[in-house]
PDB file of C-alpha atoms in Angstrom:
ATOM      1  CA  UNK U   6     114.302 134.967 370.649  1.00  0.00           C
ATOM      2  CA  UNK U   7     112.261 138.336 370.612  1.00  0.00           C
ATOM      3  CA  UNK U   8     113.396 141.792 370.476  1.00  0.00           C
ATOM      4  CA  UNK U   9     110.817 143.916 372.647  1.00  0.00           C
ATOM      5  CA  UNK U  10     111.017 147.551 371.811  1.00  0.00           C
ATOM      6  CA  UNK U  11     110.827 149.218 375.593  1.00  0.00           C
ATOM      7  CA  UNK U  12     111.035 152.993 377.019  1.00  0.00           C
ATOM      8  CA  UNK U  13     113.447 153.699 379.188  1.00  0.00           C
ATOM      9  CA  UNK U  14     113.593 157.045 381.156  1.00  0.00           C
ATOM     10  CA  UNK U  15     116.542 159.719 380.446  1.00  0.00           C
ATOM     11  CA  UNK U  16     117.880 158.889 384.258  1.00  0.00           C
ATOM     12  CA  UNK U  17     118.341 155.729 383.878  1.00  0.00           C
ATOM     13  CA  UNK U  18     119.686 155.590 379.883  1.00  0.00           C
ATOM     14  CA  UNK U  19     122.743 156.960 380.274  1.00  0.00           C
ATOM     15  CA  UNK U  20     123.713 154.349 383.329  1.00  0.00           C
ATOM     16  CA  UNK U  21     122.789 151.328 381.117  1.00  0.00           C
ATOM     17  CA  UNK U  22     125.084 152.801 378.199  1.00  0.00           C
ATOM     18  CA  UNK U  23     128.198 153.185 380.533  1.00  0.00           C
ATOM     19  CA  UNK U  24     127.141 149.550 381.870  1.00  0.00           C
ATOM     20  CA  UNK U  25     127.036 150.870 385.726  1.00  0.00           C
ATOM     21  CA  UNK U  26     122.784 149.775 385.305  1.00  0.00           C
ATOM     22  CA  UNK U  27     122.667 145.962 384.352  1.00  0.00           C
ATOM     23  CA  UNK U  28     119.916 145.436 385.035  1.00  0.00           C
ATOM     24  CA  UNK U  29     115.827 146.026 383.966  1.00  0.00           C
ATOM     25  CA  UNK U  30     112.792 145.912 386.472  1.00  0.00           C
ATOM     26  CA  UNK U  31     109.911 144.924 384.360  1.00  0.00           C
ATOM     27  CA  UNK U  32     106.395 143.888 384.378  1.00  0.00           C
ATOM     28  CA  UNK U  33     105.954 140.760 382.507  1.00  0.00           C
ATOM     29  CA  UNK U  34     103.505 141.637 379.953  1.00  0.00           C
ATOM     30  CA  UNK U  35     105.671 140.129 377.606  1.00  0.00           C
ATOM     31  CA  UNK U  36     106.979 136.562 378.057  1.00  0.00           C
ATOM     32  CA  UNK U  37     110.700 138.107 378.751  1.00  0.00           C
ATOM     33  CA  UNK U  38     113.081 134.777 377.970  1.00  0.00           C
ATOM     34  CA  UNK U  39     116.814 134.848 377.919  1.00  0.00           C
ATOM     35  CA  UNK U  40     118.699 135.673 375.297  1.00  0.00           C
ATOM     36  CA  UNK U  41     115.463 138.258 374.057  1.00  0.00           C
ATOM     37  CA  UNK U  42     116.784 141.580 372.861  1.00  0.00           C
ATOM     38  CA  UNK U  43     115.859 144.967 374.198  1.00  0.00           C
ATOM     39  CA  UNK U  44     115.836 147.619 372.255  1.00  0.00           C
ATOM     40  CA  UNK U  45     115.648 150.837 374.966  1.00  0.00           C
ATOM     41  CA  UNK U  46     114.588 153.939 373.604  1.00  0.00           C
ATOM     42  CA  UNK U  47     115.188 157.038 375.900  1.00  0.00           C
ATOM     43  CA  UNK U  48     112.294 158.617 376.951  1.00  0.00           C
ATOM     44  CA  UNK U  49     111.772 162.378 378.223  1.00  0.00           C
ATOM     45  CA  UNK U  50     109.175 162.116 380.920  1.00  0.00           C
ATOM     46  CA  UNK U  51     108.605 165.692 381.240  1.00  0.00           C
ATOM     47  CA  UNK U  52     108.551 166.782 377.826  1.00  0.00           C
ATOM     48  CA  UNK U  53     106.535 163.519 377.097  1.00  0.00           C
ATOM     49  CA  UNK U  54     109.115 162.612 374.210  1.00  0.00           C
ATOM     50  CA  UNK U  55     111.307 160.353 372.644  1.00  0.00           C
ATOM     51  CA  UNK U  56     114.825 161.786 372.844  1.00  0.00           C
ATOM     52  CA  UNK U  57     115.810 160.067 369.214  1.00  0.00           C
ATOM     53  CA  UNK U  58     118.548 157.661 371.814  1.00  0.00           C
ATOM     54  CA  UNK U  59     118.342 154.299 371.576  1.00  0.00           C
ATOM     55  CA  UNK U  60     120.754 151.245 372.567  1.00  0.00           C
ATOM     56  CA  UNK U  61     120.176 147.262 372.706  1.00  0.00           C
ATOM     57  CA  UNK U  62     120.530 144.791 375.063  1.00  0.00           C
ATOM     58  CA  UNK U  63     120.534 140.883 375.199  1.00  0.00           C
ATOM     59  CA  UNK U  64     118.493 139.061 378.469  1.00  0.00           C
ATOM     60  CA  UNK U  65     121.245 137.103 380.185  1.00  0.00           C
ATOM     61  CA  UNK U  66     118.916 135.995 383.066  1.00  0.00           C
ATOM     62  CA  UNK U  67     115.718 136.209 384.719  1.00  0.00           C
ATOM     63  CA  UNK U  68     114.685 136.771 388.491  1.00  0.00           C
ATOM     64  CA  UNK U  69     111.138 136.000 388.591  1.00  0.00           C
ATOM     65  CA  UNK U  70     110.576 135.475 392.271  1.00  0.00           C
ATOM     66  CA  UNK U  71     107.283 136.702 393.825  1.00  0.00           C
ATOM     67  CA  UNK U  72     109.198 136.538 397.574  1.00  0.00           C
ATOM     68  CA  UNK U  73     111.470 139.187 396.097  1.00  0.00           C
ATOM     69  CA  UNK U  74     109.625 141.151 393.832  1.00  0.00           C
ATOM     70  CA  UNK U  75     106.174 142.158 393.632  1.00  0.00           C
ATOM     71  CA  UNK U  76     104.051 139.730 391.729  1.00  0.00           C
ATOM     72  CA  UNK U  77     103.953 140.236 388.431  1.00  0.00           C
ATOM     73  CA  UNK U  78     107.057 141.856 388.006  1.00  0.00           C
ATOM     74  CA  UNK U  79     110.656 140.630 386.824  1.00  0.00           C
ATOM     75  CA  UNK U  80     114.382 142.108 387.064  1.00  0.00           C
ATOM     76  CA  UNK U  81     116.384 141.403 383.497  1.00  0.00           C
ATOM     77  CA  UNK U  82     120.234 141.034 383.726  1.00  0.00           C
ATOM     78  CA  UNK U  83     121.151 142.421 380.877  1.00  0.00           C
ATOM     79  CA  UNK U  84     124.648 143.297 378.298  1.00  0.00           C
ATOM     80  CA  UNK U  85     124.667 146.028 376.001  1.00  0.00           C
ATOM     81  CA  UNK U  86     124.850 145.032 372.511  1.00  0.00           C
ATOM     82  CA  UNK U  87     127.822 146.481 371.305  1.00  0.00           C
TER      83      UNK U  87
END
């Protein structure tokens, strides 16, 4: 089990703290494996920033599918660490 410290953009961070996002498209750059913790940090595109927000989440499963998704790329199912 890793933890992989990831951005994740101020649109999308508030959905994944009420639990309406589940979910993570990623490039696999990092050997993603179930049960691997995220630990999302918002990010301010604009203001090129980090807000100071930050919440964890555990890998539950792992689309990696190339007639789905572009190649190269997964989609994380994921459950906020509370």
């Amino acid at each position: 089990m890793k933890t992989h410290d990831l951005k994740i953009e101020r649109k999308y961070f508030d959905d994944v703290i009420t639990e309406r996002k589940r979910f993570e498209v990623r490039k696999n750059d990092r050997d993603y494996q179930v049960n691997d913790i995220l630990s999302l940090n918002e990010y301010d595109k604009d203001k090129q920033i980090y807000t100071g927000r930050h919440i964890s989440a555990k890998v539950l499963y792992i689309l990696d599918d190339n007639t789905f998704l572009k190649e190269g790329y997964v989609v994380l199912s994921i459950s906020v660490i509370k």
